[in-house]
PDB file of C-alpha atoms and ligand atoms in Angstrom:
ATOM      1  CA  UNK A   1     -11.392   4.139 -24.512  1.00 32.00           C
ATOM      2  CA  UNK A   2      -8.786   1.457 -23.960  1.00 33.00           C
ATOM      3  CA  UNK A   3      -5.813   3.734 -24.497  1.00 33.00           C
ATOM      4  CA  UNK A   4      -7.008   6.298 -21.960  1.00 32.00           C
ATOM      5  CA  UNK A   5      -5.455   4.891 -18.771  1.00 33.00           C
ATOM      6  CA  UNK A   6      -2.126   4.612 -20.566  1.00 33.00           C
ATOM      7  CA  UNK A   7      -2.241   8.253 -21.537  1.00 30.00           C
ATOM      8  CA  UNK A   8      -3.161   9.423 -18.075  1.00 34.00           C
ATOM      9  CA  UNK A   9      -0.395   7.285 -16.540  1.00 34.00           C
ATOM     10  CA  UNK A  10       1.984   9.038 -18.857  1.00 32.00           C
ATOM     11  CA  UNK A  11       0.893  12.421 -17.548  1.00 32.00           C
ATOM     12  CA  UNK A  12       1.037  11.364 -13.944  1.00 33.00           C
ATOM     13  CA  UNK A  13       4.561  10.037 -13.859  1.00 34.00           C
ATOM     14  CA  UNK A  14       6.203  12.154 -16.519  1.00 32.00           C
ATOM     15  CA  UNK A  15       9.889  12.399 -15.744  1.00 32.00           C
ATOM     16  CA  UNK A  16      10.325   8.870 -14.427  1.00 34.00           C
ATOM     17  CA  UNK A  17      11.449   7.169 -17.598  1.00 34.00           C
ATOM     18  CA  UNK A  18      12.185   3.853 -15.986  1.00 36.00           C
ATOM     19  CA  UNK A  19       8.918   3.816 -14.072  1.00 39.00           C
ATOM     20  CA  UNK A  20       7.050   4.887 -17.176  1.00 37.00           C
ATOM     21  CA  UNK A  21       7.967   1.770 -19.086  1.00 38.00           C
ATOM     22  CA  UNK A  22       6.820  -0.356 -16.164  1.00 37.00           C
ATOM     23  CA  UNK A  23       3.477   1.420 -16.041  1.00 38.00           C
ATOM     24  CA  UNK A  24       2.880   1.331 -19.735  1.00 38.00           C
ATOM     25  CA  UNK A  25       3.512  -2.356 -19.673  1.00 39.00           C
ATOM     26  CA  UNK A  26       1.198  -3.031 -16.769  1.00 40.00           C
ATOM     27  CA  UNK A  27      -1.665  -1.070 -18.275  1.00 40.00           C
ATOM     28  CA  UNK A  28      -1.399  -2.874 -21.576  1.00 37.00           C
ATOM     29  CA  UNK A  29      -0.880  -6.307 -20.158  1.00 40.00           C
ATOM     30  CA  UNK A  30      -4.068  -8.389 -20.316  1.00 39.00           C
ATOM     31  CA  UNK A  31      -2.559 -11.141 -18.138  1.00 40.00           C
ATOM     32  CA  UNK A  32      -3.016  -9.063 -14.978  1.00 39.00           C
ATOM     33  CA  UNK A  33      -6.764  -9.335 -15.356  1.00 38.00           C
ATOM     34  CA  UNK A  34      -6.479 -12.955 -16.334  1.00 38.00           C
ATOM     35  CA  UNK A  35      -4.455 -13.648 -13.250  1.00 38.00           C
ATOM     36  CA  UNK A  36      -7.097 -12.435 -10.836  1.00 38.00           C
ATOM     37  CA  UNK A  37      -9.763 -15.088 -10.701  1.00 39.00           C
ATOM     38  CA  UNK A  38     -13.476 -15.107 -10.094  1.00 41.00           C
ATOM     39  CA  UNK A  39     -15.318 -12.058  -8.855  1.00 42.00           C
ATOM     40  CA  UNK A  40     -12.160  -9.977  -8.585  1.00 45.00           C
ATOM     41  CA  UNK A  41     -11.511 -10.571 -12.258  1.00 45.00           C
ATOM     42  CA  UNK A  42     -14.787  -8.860 -13.078  1.00 48.00           C
ATOM     43  CA  UNK A  43     -14.625  -6.213 -10.417  1.00 55.00           C
ATOM     44  CA  UNK A  44     -11.236  -4.712 -11.151  1.00 56.00           C
ATOM     45  CA  UNK A  45     -11.491  -3.974 -14.884  1.00 57.00           C
ATOM     46  CA  UNK A  46     -15.060  -2.794 -14.299  1.00 58.00           C
ATOM     47  CA  UNK A  47     -13.861  -0.261 -11.766  1.00 59.00           C
ATOM     48  CA  UNK A  48     -11.096   0.847 -14.091  1.00 56.00           C
ATOM     49  CA  UNK A  49     -13.595   1.503 -16.868  1.00 55.00           C
ATOM     50  CA  UNK A  50     -15.991   3.418 -14.663  1.00 59.00           C
ATOM     51  CA  UNK A  51     -13.616   5.521 -12.632  1.00 66.00           C
ATOM     52  CA  UNK A  52     -10.129   5.067 -14.000  1.00 85.00           C
ATOM     53  CA  UNK A  53      -7.369   3.615 -11.882  1.00 87.00           C
ATOM     54  CA  UNK A  54      -5.767   7.060 -11.635  1.00 88.00           C
ATOM     55  CA  UNK A  55      -8.799   8.749 -10.112  1.00 94.00           C
ATOM     56  CA  UNK A  56      -8.174  10.166  -6.668  1.00 96.00           C
ATOM     57  CA  UNK A  57      -9.950   8.924  -3.578  1.00 97.00           C
ATOM     58  CA  UNK A  58     -12.033  11.657  -1.987  1.00 97.00           C
ATOM     59  CA  UNK A  59     -10.133  13.868   0.439  1.00 98.00           C
ATOM     60  CA  UNK A  60     -11.838  15.499   3.412  1.00 98.00           C
ATOM     61  CA  UNK A  61     -11.381  18.557   5.623  1.00 98.00           C
ATOM     62  CA  UNK A  62      -9.934  18.515   9.116  1.00 98.00           C
ATOM     63  CA  UNK A  63     -13.416  19.138  10.465  1.00 98.00           C
ATOM     64  CA  UNK A  64     -14.525  15.828   8.940  1.00 98.00           C
ATOM     65  CA  UNK A  65     -11.977  13.741  10.857  1.00 98.00           C
ATOM     66  CA  UNK A  66     -13.507  11.050  13.064  1.00 98.00           C
ATOM     67  CA  UNK A  67     -13.163  11.839  16.779  1.00 98.00           C
ATOM     68  CA  UNK A  68     -12.109   8.236  17.305  1.00 97.00           C
ATOM     69  CA  UNK A  69     -10.456   5.954  14.772  1.00 98.00           C
ATOM     70  CA  UNK A  70     -10.656   2.398  15.985  1.00 98.00           C
ATOM     71  CA  UNK A  71      -7.816  -0.024  15.380  1.00 98.00           C
ATOM     72  CA  UNK A  72      -8.478  -3.392  13.861  1.00 98.00           C
ATOM     73  CA  UNK A  73      -6.691  -6.685  13.265  1.00 98.00           C
ATOM     74  CA  UNK A  74      -3.396  -7.056  15.053  1.00 98.00           C
ATOM     75  CA  UNK A  75      -2.457  -4.209  17.359  1.00 98.00           C
ATOM     76  CA  UNK A  76       1.211  -5.080  17.801  1.00 98.00           C
ATOM     77  CA  UNK A  77       4.098  -6.776  16.005  1.00 98.00           C
ATOM     78  CA  UNK A  78       6.478  -9.603  16.908  1.00 98.00           C
ATOM     79  CA  UNK A  79       9.300  -9.653  19.495  1.00 97.00           C
ATOM     80  CA  UNK A  80      11.779  -7.893  17.229  1.00 98.00           C
ATOM     81  CA  UNK A  81       9.193  -5.175  16.529  1.00 98.00           C
ATOM     82  CA  UNK A  82       8.569  -4.820  20.278  1.00 98.00           C
ATOM     83  CA  UNK A  83      12.291  -4.234  20.856  1.00 98.00           C
ATOM     84  CA  UNK A  84      12.259  -1.466  18.234  1.00 98.00           C
ATOM     85  CA  UNK A  85       9.062  -0.019  19.708  1.00 98.00           C
ATOM     86  CA  UNK A  86      10.729   0.119  23.126  1.00 98.00           C
ATOM     87  CA  UNK A  87      13.316   2.616  21.860  1.00 96.00           C
ATOM     88  CA  UNK A  88      10.962   4.592  19.682  1.00 97.00           C
ATOM     89  CA  UNK A  89      12.109   2.891  16.451  1.00 98.00           C
ATOM     90  CA  UNK A  90      15.400   4.865  16.613  1.00 98.00           C
ATOM     91  CA  UNK A  91      17.408   1.903  15.243  1.00 98.00           C
ATOM     92  CA  UNK A  92      14.677   0.605  12.932  1.00 98.00           C
ATOM     93  CA  UNK A  93      14.896   0.876   9.163  1.00 98.00           C
ATOM     94  CA  UNK A  94      12.678  -0.042   6.227  1.00 99.00           C
ATOM     95  CA  UNK A  95      14.193  -2.632   3.915  1.00 99.00           C
ATOM     96  CA  UNK A  96      13.494  -2.098   0.197  1.00 99.00           C
ATOM     97  CA  UNK A  97      14.618  -4.968  -1.987  1.00 99.00           C
ATOM     98  CA  UNK A  98      13.660  -7.553  -4.607  1.00 98.00           C
ATOM     99  CA  UNK A  99      13.639  -6.437  -8.246  1.00 98.00           C
ATOM    100  CA  UNK A 100      15.371  -3.129  -7.583  1.00 98.00           C
ATOM    101  CA  UNK A 101      18.709  -1.781  -8.733  1.00 98.00           C
ATOM    102  CA  UNK A 102      19.687  -0.355  -5.357  1.00 98.00           C
ATOM    103  CA  UNK A 103      18.366  -2.187  -2.278  1.00 98.00           C
ATOM    104  CA  UNK A 104      17.794   0.321   0.516  1.00 98.00           C
ATOM    105  CA  UNK A 105      17.617   0.462   4.283  1.00 98.00           C
ATOM    106  CA  UNK A 106      15.733   3.645   5.135  1.00 98.00           C
ATOM    107  CA  UNK A 107      15.588   4.808   8.744  1.00 98.00           C
ATOM    108  CA  UNK A 108      12.544   6.786   9.856  1.00 98.00           C
ATOM    109  CA  UNK A 109      14.598   9.978   9.703  1.00 98.00           C
ATOM    110  CA  UNK A 110      15.172   9.379   5.966  1.00 98.00           C
ATOM    111  CA  UNK A 111      11.469   8.722   5.335  1.00 98.00           C
ATOM    112  CA  UNK A 112      10.570  11.888   7.238  1.00 98.00           C
ATOM    113  CA  UNK A 113      13.119  13.939   5.270  1.00 98.00           C
ATOM    114  CA  UNK A 114      11.583  13.039   1.906  1.00 98.00           C
ATOM    115  CA  UNK A 115       8.863  15.181   0.321  1.00 98.00           C
ATOM    116  CA  UNK A 116       5.719  14.515   2.344  1.00 98.00           C
ATOM    117  CA  UNK A 117       2.117  14.017   1.321  1.00 98.00           C
ATOM    118  CA  UNK A 118      -0.686  14.596   3.816  1.00 98.00           C
ATOM    119  CA  UNK A 119      -4.210  13.419   3.096  1.00 98.00           C
ATOM    120  CA  UNK A 120      -7.486  13.107   4.962  1.00 98.00           C
ATOM    121  CA  UNK A 121      -9.329  10.059   3.692  1.00 98.00           C
ATOM    122  CA  UNK A 122     -11.978   7.564   4.683  1.00 98.00           C
ATOM    123  CA  UNK A 123     -10.882   4.101   5.705  1.00 98.00           C
ATOM    124  CA  UNK A 124     -13.467   1.421   4.916  1.00 98.00           C
ATOM    125  CA  UNK A 125     -13.195  -1.945   6.639  1.00 98.00           C
ATOM    126  CA  UNK A 126     -15.092  -4.885   5.171  1.00 97.00           C
ATOM    127  CA  UNK A 127     -16.220  -5.750   8.684  1.00 96.00           C
ATOM    128  CA  UNK A 128     -18.611  -2.825   8.401  1.00 96.00           C
ATOM    129  CA  UNK A 129     -17.037   0.291   9.855  1.00 98.00           C
ATOM    130  CA  UNK A 130     -15.421   3.410   8.414  1.00 98.00           C
ATOM    131  CA  UNK A 131     -13.372   6.246   9.854  1.00 98.00           C
ATOM    132  CA  UNK A 132     -11.898   9.443   8.470  1.00 98.00           C
ATOM    133  CA  UNK A 133      -8.288  10.129   9.380  1.00 98.00           C
ATOM    134  CA  UNK A 134      -5.279  12.118   8.291  1.00 98.00           C
ATOM    135  CA  UNK A 135      -2.162  10.359   7.045  1.00 99.00           C
ATOM    136  CA  UNK A 136       1.302  11.657   6.247  1.00 98.00           C
ATOM    137  CA  UNK A 137       4.427  10.228   4.685  1.00 98.00           C
ATOM    138  CA  UNK A 138       6.426  10.032   1.458  1.00 98.00           C
ATOM    139  CA  UNK A 139       4.727   8.738  -1.666  1.00 98.00           C
ATOM    140  CA  UNK A 140       5.656   5.135  -2.352  1.00 98.00           C
ATOM    141  CA  UNK A 141       6.653   6.253  -5.845  1.00 98.00           C
ATOM    142  CA  UNK A 142       9.512   8.294  -4.367  1.00 98.00           C
ATOM    143  CA  UNK A 143      10.881   5.346  -2.447  1.00 98.00           C
ATOM    144  CA  UNK A 144      10.643   3.115  -5.515  1.00 98.00           C
ATOM    145  CA  UNK A 145      12.379   5.743  -7.633  1.00 98.00           C
ATOM    146  CA  UNK A 146      15.233   5.857  -5.108  1.00 98.00           C
ATOM    147  CA  UNK A 147      15.644   2.097  -5.320  1.00 98.00           C
ATOM    148  CA  UNK A 148      15.185   1.967  -9.107  1.00 98.00           C
ATOM    149  CA  UNK A 149      12.857  -0.706 -10.479  1.00 98.00           C
ATOM    150  CA  UNK A 150      14.142  -3.503 -12.660  1.00 98.00           C
ATOM    151  CA  UNK A 151      12.270  -3.912 -15.983  1.00 98.00           C
ATOM    152  CA  UNK A 152      10.593  -7.112 -14.753  1.00 98.00           C
ATOM    153  CA  UNK A 153       8.976  -5.419 -11.729  1.00 98.00           C
ATOM    154  CA  UNK A 154       5.187  -5.913 -11.561  1.00 98.00           C
ATOM    155  CA  UNK A 155       4.130  -6.025  -7.911  1.00 98.00           C
ATOM    156  CA  UNK A 156       5.085  -4.370  -4.649  1.00 98.00           C
ATOM    157  CA  UNK A 157       4.785  -6.537  -1.545  1.00 99.00           C
ATOM    158  CA  UNK A 158       4.577  -5.180   2.003  1.00 99.00           C
ATOM    159  CA  UNK A 159       5.955  -7.514   4.649  1.00 98.00           C
ATOM    160  CA  UNK A 160       4.620  -6.801   8.124  1.00 98.00           C
ATOM    161  CA  UNK A 161       5.942  -7.469  11.626  1.00 98.00           C
ATOM    162  CA  UNK A 162       2.784  -9.125  12.971  1.00 98.00           C
ATOM    163  CA  UNK A 163       1.500 -12.679  12.767  1.00 95.00           C
ATOM    164  CA  UNK A 164      -1.913 -14.238  13.241  1.00 89.00           C
ATOM    165  CA  UNK A 165      -1.020 -17.758  14.323  1.00 86.00           C
ATOM    166  CA  UNK A 166       1.793 -18.950  12.065  1.00 87.00           C
ATOM    167  CA  UNK A 167       1.180 -16.602   9.182  1.00 90.00           C
ATOM    168  CA  UNK A 168       2.734 -13.176   8.864  1.00 97.00           C
ATOM    169  CA  UNK A 169       0.525 -10.361   7.621  1.00 98.00           C
ATOM    170  CA  UNK A 170       1.488  -9.161   4.171  1.00 98.00           C
ATOM    171  CA  UNK A 171      -0.142  -7.317   1.318  1.00 98.00           C
ATOM    172  CA  UNK A 172       0.642  -6.445  -2.289  1.00 98.00           C
ATOM    173  CA  UNK A 173      -0.373  -3.977  -4.978  1.00 98.00           C
ATOM    174  CA  UNK A 174       0.383  -3.573  -8.671  1.00 98.00           C
ATOM    175  CA  UNK A 175       2.464  -0.773 -10.178  1.00 98.00           C
ATOM    176  CA  UNK A 176      -0.595   1.301 -11.084  1.00 97.00           C
ATOM    177  CA  UNK A 177      -1.471   1.610  -7.398  1.00 98.00           C
ATOM    178  CA  UNK A 178       2.197   1.813  -6.389  1.00 98.00           C
ATOM    179  CA  UNK A 179       2.554   5.009  -8.472  1.00 98.00           C
ATOM    180  CA  UNK A 180      -0.846   6.457  -7.541  1.00 97.00           C
ATOM    181  CA  UNK A 181      -0.269   9.888  -5.938  1.00 97.00           C
ATOM    182  CA  UNK A 182      -2.257   8.970  -2.802  1.00 98.00           C
ATOM    183  CA  UNK A 183      -0.261   5.802  -2.183  1.00 98.00           C
ATOM    184  CA  UNK A 184       2.018   6.736   0.700  1.00 98.00           C
ATOM    185  CA  UNK A 185       4.104   5.121   3.412  1.00 99.00           C
ATOM    186  CA  UNK A 186       2.573   6.819   6.415  1.00 99.00           C
ATOM    187  CA  UNK A 187       4.555   7.387   9.608  1.00 98.00           C
ATOM    188  CA  UNK A 188       2.084   9.963  10.973  1.00 98.00           C
ATOM    189  CA  UNK A 189      -1.642   9.818  11.648  1.00 98.00           C
ATOM    190  CA  UNK A 190      -3.895  12.690  12.709  1.00 98.00           C
ATOM    191  CA  UNK A 191      -0.907  14.991  13.154  1.00 98.00           C
ATOM    192  CA  UNK A 192       1.290  12.809  15.339  1.00 97.00           C
ATOM    193  CA  UNK A 193       3.514   9.762  14.999  1.00 98.00           C
ATOM    194  CA  UNK A 194       1.593   6.651  14.038  1.00 98.00           C
ATOM    195  CA  UNK A 195       0.257   5.090  17.258  1.00 98.00           C
ATOM    196  CA  UNK A 196       1.456   1.526  17.955  1.00 98.00           C
ATOM    197  CA  UNK A 197      -1.986   0.003  17.414  1.00 98.00           C
ATOM    198  CA  UNK A 198      -2.309   1.714  14.023  1.00 98.00           C
ATOM    199  CA  UNK A 199       0.884   0.149  12.680  1.00 98.00           C
ATOM    200  CA  UNK A 200       3.920   2.055  13.943  1.00 98.00           C
ATOM    201  CA  UNK A 201       6.423   2.878  12.719  1.00 99.00           C
ATOM    202  CA  UNK A 202       5.127   2.712   9.143  1.00 99.00           C
ATOM    203  CA  UNK A 203       2.020   1.641   7.287  1.00 99.00           C
ATOM    204  CA  UNK A 204       0.761   1.641   3.749  1.00 99.00           C
ATOM    205  CA  UNK A 205      -2.080   3.934   2.678  1.00 99.00           C
ATOM    206  CA  UNK A 206      -3.463   2.898  -0.699  1.00 98.00           C
ATOM    207  CA  UNK A 207      -6.550   5.032  -0.671  1.00 98.00           C
ATOM    208  CA  UNK A 208      -8.526   3.523  -3.528  1.00 97.00           C
ATOM    209  CA  UNK A 209      -8.683   0.193  -1.734  1.00 98.00           C
ATOM    210  CA  UNK A 210     -10.337  -1.365   1.322  1.00 98.00           C
ATOM    211  CA  UNK A 211      -9.035  -1.513   4.896  1.00 98.00           C
ATOM    212  CA  UNK A 212      -7.270  -4.852   4.744  1.00 98.00           C
ATOM    213  CA  UNK A 213      -4.943  -3.552   1.987  1.00 98.00           C
ATOM    214  CA  UNK A 214      -3.663  -0.807   4.357  1.00 98.00           C
ATOM    215  CA  UNK A 215      -0.765  -2.892   5.700  1.00 99.00           C
ATOM    216  CA  UNK A 216       0.399  -1.891   9.183  1.00 99.00           C
ATOM    217  CA  UNK A 217       3.834  -2.610  10.721  1.00 99.00           C
ATOM    218  CA  UNK A 218       5.560  -2.550   7.318  1.00 99.00           C
ATOM    219  CA  UNK A 219       9.146  -3.769   7.748  1.00 98.00           C
ATOM    220  CA  UNK A 220      10.062  -4.573   4.197  1.00 99.00           C
ATOM    221  CA  UNK A 221       8.976  -3.510   0.725  1.00 99.00           C
ATOM    222  CA  UNK A 222       9.747  -6.201  -1.813  1.00 99.00           C
ATOM    223  CA  UNK A 223       9.422  -5.676  -5.569  1.00 98.00           C
ATOM    224  CA  UNK A 224       8.483  -8.849  -7.440  1.00 98.00           C
ATOM    225  CA  UNK A 225       7.498 -10.067 -10.894  1.00 98.00           C
ATOM    226  CA  UNK A 226       4.932 -12.538  -9.554  1.00 98.00           C
ATOM    227  CA  UNK A 227       2.953 -13.229  -6.390  1.00 98.00           C
ATOM    228  CA  UNK A 228       3.152 -16.970  -6.985  1.00 98.00           C
ATOM    229  CA  UNK A 229       5.312 -18.787  -4.468  1.00 97.00           C
ATOM    230  CA  UNK A 230       4.804 -16.188  -1.747  1.00 98.00           C
ATOM    231  CA  UNK A 231       2.875 -17.632   1.245  1.00 97.00           C
ATOM    232  CA  UNK A 232      -0.494 -18.755  -0.141  1.00 97.00           C
ATOM    233  CA  UNK A 233       0.200 -17.144  -3.514  1.00 98.00           C
ATOM    234  CA  UNK A 234      -2.852 -14.856  -3.486  1.00 98.00           C
ATOM    235  CA  UNK A 235      -0.962 -11.682  -2.649  1.00 98.00           C
ATOM    236  CA  UNK A 236      -2.126 -10.999   0.895  1.00 98.00           C
ATOM    237  CA  UNK A 237      -2.868 -12.506   4.273  1.00 98.00           C
ATOM    238  CA  UNK A 238      -6.665 -12.243   4.049  1.00 97.00           C
ATOM    239  CA  UNK A 239      -6.607 -13.158   0.373  1.00 98.00           C
ATOM    240  CA  UNK A 240      -4.793 -16.386   1.313  1.00 97.00           C
ATOM    241  CA  UNK A 241      -6.760 -17.380   4.399  1.00 96.00           C
ATOM    242  CA  UNK A 242     -10.259 -16.007   3.758  1.00 96.00           C
ATOM    243  CA  UNK A 243     -10.568 -15.506   0.002  1.00 96.00           C
ATOM    244  CA  UNK A 244     -10.714 -11.703   0.120  1.00 97.00           C
ATOM    245  CA  UNK A 245     -10.282 -10.133  -3.302  1.00 97.00           C
ATOM    246  CA  UNK A 246      -6.724  -9.194  -4.141  1.00 97.00           C
ATOM    247  CA  UNK A 247      -7.952  -5.946  -5.662  1.00 96.00           C
ATOM    248  CA  UNK A 248     -10.009  -4.477  -2.830  1.00 94.00           C
ATOM    249  CA  UNK A 249     -11.210  -1.457  -4.778  1.00 93.00           C
ATOM    250  CA  UNK A 250     -13.657   0.978  -3.230  1.00 91.00           C
TER     251      UNK A 250
HETATM  252  N1  LIG B 301      -0.018  -5.739   9.551  1.00 58.93           N
HETATM  253  C1  LIG B 301      -1.349  -5.662   9.580  1.00 58.93           C
HETATM  254  N2  LIG B 301      -1.953  -4.775   8.782  1.00 58.93           N
HETATM  255  C2  LIG B 301      -3.297  -4.676   8.789  1.00 58.93           C
HETATM  256  C3  LIG B 301      -4.103  -5.513   9.603  1.00 58.93           C
HETATM  257  C4  LIG B 301      -3.437  -6.437  10.435  1.00 58.93           C
HETATM  258  O1  LIG B 301      -4.037  -7.210  11.216  1.00 58.93           O
HETATM  259  N3  LIG B 301      -2.055  -6.473  10.400  1.00 58.93           N
HETATM  260  N4  LIG B 301      -5.489  -5.391   9.554  1.00 58.93           N
HETATM  261  C5  LIG B 301      -6.059  -4.751   8.368  1.00 58.93           C
HETATM  262  C6  LIG B 301      -7.460  -4.374   8.502  1.00 58.93           C
HETATM  263  S1  LIG B 301      -8.633  -5.570   8.203  1.00 58.93           S
HETATM  264  C7  LIG B 301      -7.848  -3.087   8.702  1.00 58.93           C
HETATM  265  S2  LIG B 301      -9.477  -2.611   8.692  1.00 58.93           S
HETATM  266  C8  LIG B 301      -6.855  -2.049   8.992  1.00 58.93           C
HETATM  267  C9  LIG B 301      -7.096  -1.447  10.362  1.00 58.93           C
HETATM  268  O2  LIG B 301      -6.252  -0.370  10.552  1.00 58.93           O
HETATM  269  P1  LIG B 301      -6.317   0.410  11.923  1.00 58.93           P
HETATM  270  O3  LIG B 301      -5.919  -0.577  13.000  1.00 58.93           O
HETATM  271  O4  LIG B 301      -5.383   1.541  11.804  1.00 58.93           O
HETATM  272  O5  LIG B 301      -7.748   0.834  12.104  1.00 58.93           O
HETATM  273  O6  LIG B 301      -5.519  -2.510   8.947  1.00 58.93           O
HETATM  274  C10 LIG B 301      -5.272  -3.511   8.006  1.00 58.93           C
HETATM  275  N5  LIG B 301      -3.868  -3.758   7.977  1.00 58.93           N
HETATM  276 MO1  LIG B 302     -10.567  -4.465   7.885  1.00 58.93          MO
END
């Protein structure tokens, strides 16, 4: 039973030798569960046992797409983001750094030129609403493979362009979710470029998790070995300020 996720990880990312060792390590490592406290500590391993962390989120048909998909949380970024928005993000690029061998600056054109994944999924917000939408972009795994993970890599942090008061929005996931096939950096929604209020130019879709994990306005992807020392240390804006679970599994 215990060895199962490790085996399925192996199948999923065959070919990525470097990434493989990272995944094997993360699946075996008991400290990840120990690190998440309280209810989350029970919830996450329980979900893994029942469904498997590699299971796909349900995908829908075009006919199932919600006629309106509301936006939630911040609906714009900071002044620097606004300047990029004003020229259609033509001079914007995604920074990829931290525990990587090759830090990258990827313009939108580069992200659009990579192999794309398109998926129609249901977004579930803890505030009590859901919507079905279509998302498109490269898999995060591809971007991480381009940058090359260092052996100590354990978490991927998404730094966003928006602030609520003093605190910037940010989110983080572990390597299991980072290499999940439905984890993409989406630049398109419902067949057109991501609208400003939905996180243009780029947002995370990590489909096995709740709405607040779907970071909008992603400016920088940082690979880290720990979440300690970053803002409130709990791995995300809502985790820090409101005690949301770090693993927001659905
Ligand atoms: N940068 C950033 N990302 C964010 C938020 C935010 O305020 N800022 N809100 C989160 C929440 S709670 C939800 S439900 C979704 C909303 O995404 P939408 O605006 O595309 O509906 O984005 C999430 N990601
Ligand atoms: Mo949300």
